[in-house]
Coordinates of C-alpha atoms in Angstrom, one line a residue:
M184 CA 38.9 71.6 -5.7
N185 CA 40.8 69.6 -3.2
L186 CA 37.9 69.8 -0.8
F187 CA 35.5 68.5 -3.6
A188 CA 37.8 65.6 -4.3
S189 CA 38.1 64.8 -0.7
N190 CA 34.3 64.8 -0.2
H191 CA 33.8 62.7 -3.3
T192 CA 36.3 60.1 -2.0
K193 CA 34.5 59.9 1.3
L194 CA 31.1 59.5 -0.4
S195 CA 32.5 56.8 -2.7
S196 CA 34.0 55.0 0.3
V197 CA 30.7 55.1 2.1
F198 CA 28.8 54.0 -1.0
T199 CA 31.2 51.2 -1.7
S200 CA 31.1 50.0 1.9
G201 CA 27.3 50.0 1.9
A202 CA 27.2 48.1 -1.4
L203 CA 29.7 45.6 -0.1
D204 CA 27.5 45.0 2.9
V205 CA 24.5 44.5 0.8
A206 CA 26.4 42.2 -1.6
L207 CA 27.8 40.1 1.3
A208 CA 24.4 39.8 2.8
R209 CA 23.1 38.6 -0.6
V210 CA 25.9 36.1 -1.0
E211 CA 25.3 34.7 2.5
E212 CA 21.6 34.4 1.6
L213 CA 22.3 32.6 -1.6
E214 CA 24.8 30.3 0.1
A215 CA 22.1 29.4 2.6
Q216 CA 19.7 28.6 -0.2
V217 CA 22.3 26.5 -1.9
R218 CA 22.9 24.5 1.3
R219 CA 19.2 24.0 1.7
L220 CA 18.9 22.8 -1.9
M221 CA 21.9 20.5 -1.5
L222 CA 20.3 19.0 1.6
V223 CA 17.1 18.4 -0.3
Q224 CA 19.0 17.1 -3.3
E225 CA 20.6 14.4 -1.2
F226 CA 18.5 11.3 -1.3
Q227 CA 16.2 11.4 1.6
L228 CA 16.1 7.6 1.5
C229 CA 19.8 7.6 2.4
R230 CA 19.3 10.0 5.2
Y231 CA 16.6 8.0 7.0
C232 CA 17.3 4.3 6.0
A233 CA 20.7 3.1 7.3
S234 CA 19.7 -0.4 8.4
D235 CA 17.3 -3.2 7.6
G236 CA 15.3 -2.1 10.7
D237 CA 15.0 1.4 9.2
F238 CA 13.7 0.0 5.9
R239 CA 11.1 -2.2 7.7
Y240 CA 9.9 0.8 9.7
Y241 CA 9.8 3.4 6.9
T242 CA 8.8 1.3 3.9
R243 CA 7.5 -2.1 5.2
F244 CA 10.0 -3.9 3.0
P245 CA 11.8 -6.4 5.3
S246 CA 15.3 -5.4 4.3
E247 CA 17.4 -3.0 2.2
R248 CA 18.1 -5.9 -0.2
I249 CA 14.4 -6.5 -0.9
F250 CA 13.7 -2.8 -1.2
R251 CA 16.6 -2.3 -3.7
K252 CA 15.6 -5.3 -5.8
F253 CA 12.0 -4.0 -6.0
W254 CA 13.3 -0.6 -7.0
Q255 CA 15.6 -2.0 -9.6
A256 CA 12.7 -3.9 -11.1
I257 CA 10.4 -0.9 -11.4
E258 CA 13.0 1.9 -12.1
P259 CA 13.2 1.5 -15.9
S260 CA 9.6 2.4 -16.3
T261 CA 9.5 5.3 -13.8
S262 CA 11.3 7.7 -16.1
V263 CA 8.1 8.1 -18.2
L264 CA 5.9 8.8 -15.1
V265 CA 3.4 11.7 -15.6
Y266 CA 2.1 13.5 -12.6
W267 CA -1.5 12.3 -12.1
S268 CA -3.0 15.7 -12.2
K269 CA -1.6 16.3 -15.7
A270 CA -2.7 12.8 -16.8
Q271 CA -6.2 13.6 -15.7
R272 CA -6.2 16.9 -17.7
M273 CA -4.9 15.2 -20.8
G274 CA -7.5 12.5 -20.8
A275 CA -7.0 8.8 -21.5
T276 CA -6.6 9.2 -25.3
A277 CA -4.4 12.2 -25.3
E278 CA -0.7 11.9 -26.2
T279 CA 1.6 12.3 -23.3
G280 CA 4.0 15.2 -23.5
P281 CA 7.0 16.0 -21.3
S282 CA 6.3 16.5 -17.6
P283 CA 7.5 19.6 -15.8
P284 CA 10.9 19.2 -14.0
R285 CA 10.5 17.0 -11.0
K286 CA 11.1 18.5 -7.6
L287 CA 12.6 15.2 -6.2
P288 CA 14.6 12.3 -7.5
L289 CA 12.4 9.4 -8.5
I290 CA 13.6 7.1 -5.8
D291 CA 12.7 9.8 -3.2
E292 CA 9.2 10.1 -4.8
F293 CA 8.8 6.4 -4.2
F294 CA 10.2 6.8 -0.6
L295 CA 7.8 9.7 0.0
Y296 CA 4.9 7.4 -1.1
C297 CA 6.2 4.7 1.3
L298 CA 6.4 7.2 4.2
H299 CA 2.8 8.2 3.5
T300 CA 1.5 4.6 3.4
A301 CA 3.8 2.7 5.7
V302 CA 4.4 5.2 8.4
G303 CA 1.2 7.2 7.9
L304 CA 2.9 10.6 7.7
K305 CA 0.6 13.5 6.7
E306 CA 1.1 15.7 3.7
K307 CA 2.4 18.7 5.7
V308 CA 5.0 16.6 7.5
L309 CA 6.2 15.2 4.2
A310 CA 6.3 18.6 2.6
D311 CA 8.6 19.9 5.4
M312 CA 10.8 16.8 5.2
F313 CA 11.3 17.0 1.5
G314 CA 11.2 20.7 1.0
V315 CA 8.3 20.8 -1.3
S316 CA 4.7 22.1 -1.2
T317 CA 1.8 20.0 0.1
S318 CA 0.2 20.1 -3.3
T319 CA 3.4 18.5 -4.7
V320 CA 3.2 15.8 -2.0
S321 CA -0.4 15.1 -3.0
R322 CA 0.5 14.8 -6.7
I323 CA 3.4 12.5 -5.9
V324 CA 1.2 10.2 -3.7
I325 CA -1.6 10.0 -6.2
T326 CA 0.8 9.4 -9.1
W327 CA 2.7 6.6 -7.3
A328 CA -0.5 5.0 -6.0
N329 CA -1.8 4.7 -9.6
Y330 CA 1.6 3.7 -11.0
L331 CA 2.2 0.9 -8.5
Y332 CA -1.4 -0.2 -8.9
Q333 CA -0.7 -0.8 -12.6
I334 CA 2.6 -2.5 -11.9
L335 CA 1.4 -4.7 -9.0
G336 CA -1.9 -5.4 -10.7
S337 CA 0.0 -7.1 -13.5
L338 CA 1.5 -9.7 -11.2
P339 CA 0.1 -13.3 -11.4
L340 CA -1.2 -13.5 -7.9
W341 CA -3.7 -16.3 -8.4
L342 CA -1.7 -19.5 -8.0
S343 CA -2.4 -22.6 -10.0
Q344 CA -3.8 -25.7 -8.4
E345 CA -0.5 -27.4 -8.8
E346 CA 1.4 -24.6 -7.2
V347 CA -1.0 -24.4 -4.2
R348 CA -0.6 -28.1 -3.6
R349 CA 3.1 -28.0 -3.9
R350 CA 3.4 -25.3 -1.3
L351 CA 0.8 -26.8 1.0
P352 CA 2.3 -27.6 4.5
E353 CA 2.4 -31.4 5.1
K354 CA 0.3 -31.2 8.3
F355 CA -2.7 -29.8 6.3
R356 CA -2.7 -32.4 3.5
E357 CA -5.1 -34.8 5.2
F358 CA -8.0 -32.4 5.8
C359 CA -7.3 -29.4 3.6
S360 CA -5.6 -30.8 0.5
D361 CA -8.1 -29.2 -1.9
V362 CA -8.2 -25.7 -0.3
R363 CA -7.4 -23.2 -3.0
V364 CA -7.9 -20.0 -1.0
I365 CA -8.8 -18.7 2.5
L366 CA -11.1 -15.7 2.4
D367 CA -11.8 -12.9 4.9
C368 CA -12.9 -9.3 4.9
T369 CA -11.6 -6.3 6.6
E370 CA -12.8 -2.7 7.0
L371 CA -11.1 0.7 6.7
R372 CA -12.6 3.7 8.5
C373 CA -13.4 6.6 6.3
E374 CA -14.6 10.2 6.8
T375 CA -18.4 10.5 7.1
P376 CA -19.9 11.8 3.8
S377 CA -22.4 14.6 4.0
A378 CA -25.0 13.0 1.8
L379 CA -27.4 10.9 3.9
T380 CA -27.8 8.2 1.2
L381 CA -24.1 7.7 0.8
H382 CA -23.6 7.7 4.6
S383 CA -26.2 4.9 4.9
C384 CA -24.3 2.8 2.3
T385 CA -20.9 3.2 3.9
Y386 CA -22.0 2.9 7.5
S387 CA -20.8 -0.4 9.2
A388 CA -22.7 -1.6 12.3
Y389 CA -19.7 -3.8 13.1
K390 CA -17.3 -0.8 13.3
S391 CA -20.0 1.8 14.3
H392 CA -18.4 4.0 11.8
T393 CA -18.5 4.7 8.0
T394 CA -16.1 2.4 6.4
F395 CA -14.8 0.8 3.2
K396 CA -14.7 -3.0 3.0
G397 CA -12.4 -5.3 1.1
L398 CA -12.1 -9.0 0.5
I399 CA -8.7 -10.7 0.6
G400 CA -7.8 -14.2 -0.4
V401 CA -4.7 -16.1 0.9
S402 CA -3.3 -19.4 -0.2
P403 CA -2.6 -22.1 2.3
S404 CA 1.1 -21.2 2.2
G405 CA 0.3 -17.6 3.3
A406 CA 0.6 -15.7 0.0
V407 CA -1.9 -13.1 -0.9
T408 CA -3.5 -14.4 -4.1
F409 CA -6.7 -12.3 -4.4
V410 CA -7.6 -8.7 -3.5
S411 CA -11.0 -7.2 -4.2
K412 CA -11.6 -3.6 -4.8
L413 CA -13.1 -1.6 -1.8
Y414 CA -16.9 -1.5 -1.4
S415 CA -19.1 0.5 1.0
G416 CA -18.9 -0.8 4.5
G417 CA -22.6 -1.8 4.6
I418 CA -22.0 -4.6 2.1
S419 CA -22.4 -8.2 3.4
D420 CA -19.6 -10.8 3.2
K421 CA -21.8 -12.8 0.8
E422 CA -22.4 -9.9 -1.5
I423 CA -18.8 -8.8 -1.6
T424 CA -17.8 -12.4 -2.5
R425 CA -20.3 -12.3 -5.3
R426 CA -19.3 -9.0 -6.7
S427 CA -15.5 -9.4 -6.3
G428 CA -15.2 -11.9 -9.2
I429 CA -13.5 -14.7 -7.2
L430 CA -16.3 -17.1 -8.1
N431 CA -15.2 -16.8 -11.8
I432 CA -11.7 -18.1 -11.2
L433 CA -12.5 -21.0 -8.9
E434 CA -12.4 -24.4 -10.5
N435 CA -14.5 -27.5 -10.1
G436 CA -13.6 -29.6 -7.0
E437 CA -11.8 -26.9 -5.2
A438 CA -12.5 -25.8 -1.6
V439 CA -12.7 -22.4 -0.1
M440 CA -12.0 -21.8 3.6
A441 CA -13.8 -19.0 5.3
D442 CA -15.3 -17.9 8.7
K443 CA -18.7 -19.2 9.7
G444 CA -20.1 -15.7 8.9
F445 CA -19.6 -16.2 5.2
L446 CA -22.9 -17.5 3.9
I447 CA -21.5 -18.5 0.5
E448 CA -22.0 -22.2 0.4
N449 CA -24.7 -22.2 -2.3
M450 CA -22.7 -19.8 -4.5
L451 CA -19.7 -22.0 -4.3
N452 CA -21.7 -25.1 -5.1
N453 CA -23.0 -23.4 -8.2
V454 CA -19.4 -23.2 -9.5
G455 CA -18.4 -26.7 -8.4
A456 CA -16.5 -25.6 -5.3
R457 CA -17.2 -26.3 -1.7
L458 CA -17.0 -24.3 1.6
I459 CA -14.9 -25.4 4.5
I460 CA -15.7 -24.0 7.9
P461 CA -15.2 -25.5 11.4
P462 CA -17.6 -28.4 12.0
F463 CA -20.6 -27.6 14.2
K464 CA -22.0 -30.2 16.6
H465 CA -24.5 -30.0 19.4
K466 CA -22.8 -32.7 21.5
A467 CA -20.3 -31.7 24.1
Q468 CA -17.3 -33.3 22.4
F469 CA -15.9 -33.8 18.9
S470 CA -14.6 -37.1 17.7
R471 CA -10.8 -37.4 17.3
Q472 CA -11.0 -36.9 13.5
E473 CA -13.3 -33.8 14.0
T474 CA -10.9 -32.4 16.5
E475 CA -7.9 -32.8 14.2
Q476 CA -9.9 -31.3 11.3
T477 CA -11.0 -28.3 13.4
Q478 CA -7.4 -27.7 14.5
A479 CA -6.1 -27.8 10.9
I480 CA -8.8 -25.4 9.8
A481 CA -8.0 -23.1 12.8
R482 CA -4.3 -23.1 11.9
L483 CA -5.0 -22.2 8.3
R484 CA -7.5 -19.5 9.4
I485 CA -4.7 -17.9 11.3
L486 CA -2.9 -17.2 8.0
V487 CA -5.5 -14.9 6.6
E488 CA -5.8 -13.1 10.0
R489 CA -2.0 -12.5 10.1
V490 CA -2.0 -11.3 6.5
I491 CA -4.7 -8.8 7.3
R492 CA -2.7 -7.7 10.3
R493 CA 0.3 -7.1 8.1
V494 CA -1.9 -5.0 5.8
K495 CA -3.1 -3.0 8.7
E496 CA 0.5 -2.4 9.7
F497 CA 0.6 0.1 6.9
H498 CA -0.2 3.0 9.2
I499 CA -2.1 5.0 6.6
F500 CA -5.0 2.8 7.8
D501 CA -4.6 3.8 11.5
T502 CA -6.7 6.9 11.2
V503 CA -9.9 7.8 9.4
I504 CA -9.4 8.1 5.7
P505 CA -10.4 11.6 4.4
L506 CA -12.9 11.7 1.6
T507 CA -10.3 13.9 -0.3
V508 CA -8.2 10.7 -1.0
A509 CA -11.2 8.4 -1.6
G510 CA -10.3 8.5 -5.3
S511 CA -6.9 6.9 -4.6
I512 CA -7.7 4.7 -1.6
N513 CA -8.7 1.7 -3.7
Q514 CA -5.3 1.7 -5.4
I515 CA -3.5 2.2 -2.1
W516 CA -5.4 -0.6 -0.5
T517 CA -4.5 -3.0 -3.3
N518 CA -0.9 -2.0 -3.3
C519 CA -0.5 -2.6 0.4
C520 CA -2.2 -6.0 0.2
V521 CA 0.1 -7.1 -2.7
L522 CA 3.3 -5.7 -1.1
V523 CA 2.6 -8.0 1.9
N524 CA 3.9 -10.8 -0.3
F525 CA 7.4 -9.1 -0.3
Q526 CA 7.6 -9.2 3.5
G527 CA 8.5 -12.9 3.7
P528 CA 6.8 -16.0 5.1
M529 CA 4.2 -16.1 7.8
E530 CA 5.4 -17.2 11.2
L531 CA 3.4 -20.4 11.3
E532 CA 4.9 -23.7 12.3
H533 CA 5.8 -25.9 9.3
S534 CA 4.2 -23.4 7.0
A535 CA 5.5 -23.2 3.4
E536 CA 7.5 -20.2 2.4
V537 CA 5.7 -17.2 1.0
V538 CA 7.5 -16.5 -2.3
A539 CA 7.5 -12.9 -3.5
P540 CA 6.3 -12.7 -7.1
S541 CA 8.6 -11.2 -9.7
V542 CA 7.9 -7.6 -10.7
P543 CA 7.7 -7.3 -14.5

């Protein structure tokens, strides 16, 4: 009997010791999971953005103050965001129900979108950074692209004649006092479609690549006041101007400044506007007045070129855009163009300040 009791005690001891080892291992595993979750729960924004320079790099907002003000303006409506994939399934007329629990705080979803567009980080990198799946990253990007498109699209970008004149730099008043907008186009490279017909429509001889093409309008003070949707890269500057709708908002007596490649003079005349381009002369020298006018036009042309450069500093446009995001690229393009207005004035001598519009 004593021998049985002794053996039972030894077996119990071995069993207890083994169970404790398993339990301790499980506890350590759970603690590690908790630490990882706590790391993810911490705002990623706070981990990466500690200075104004960080905010400029990671978000393209010029400072933490501007980023916070923008977030405070849009935050109240973000609580009702529905992931885009669910919104598509429900349809436009369906009643919205509660979304599944979010994997990230809303401000980090916005930060993730900024990292994708401003820095150009790919979905796999973002998934590893935020501890979520690549499919979640994709849903967040598409959701925020469409949400910001709705918010920023409601801003009154097109300035009144009075506001344009009020902000017009003094040095341009003699020759360009009636300029309402400065136009230019830019192209974004996209993945080559397999369909031959679609490829021929999107192919750009200028870029020697398949592209999307967009028209952007800038006021003489440097503010983005017009953004067209994207078209296939094969479209001409004249045709994109006609389709964009800008002719419908120009008023009689206004002037539009554009590059010599914009063959839009007749279209502008039809709506009572006129085209300003650098004067052409066959003689070797311009008159003094022509020289001053040409210099004024060239300085204003610099504005739209610098605005486009700022748009292209959103590094999502550095590489070829895959066809898988073609459904959202129009929204992303528009968002990037409008967000340029929040980056501050252009560095042009005696230029008027670019005032960021208020977010509703």
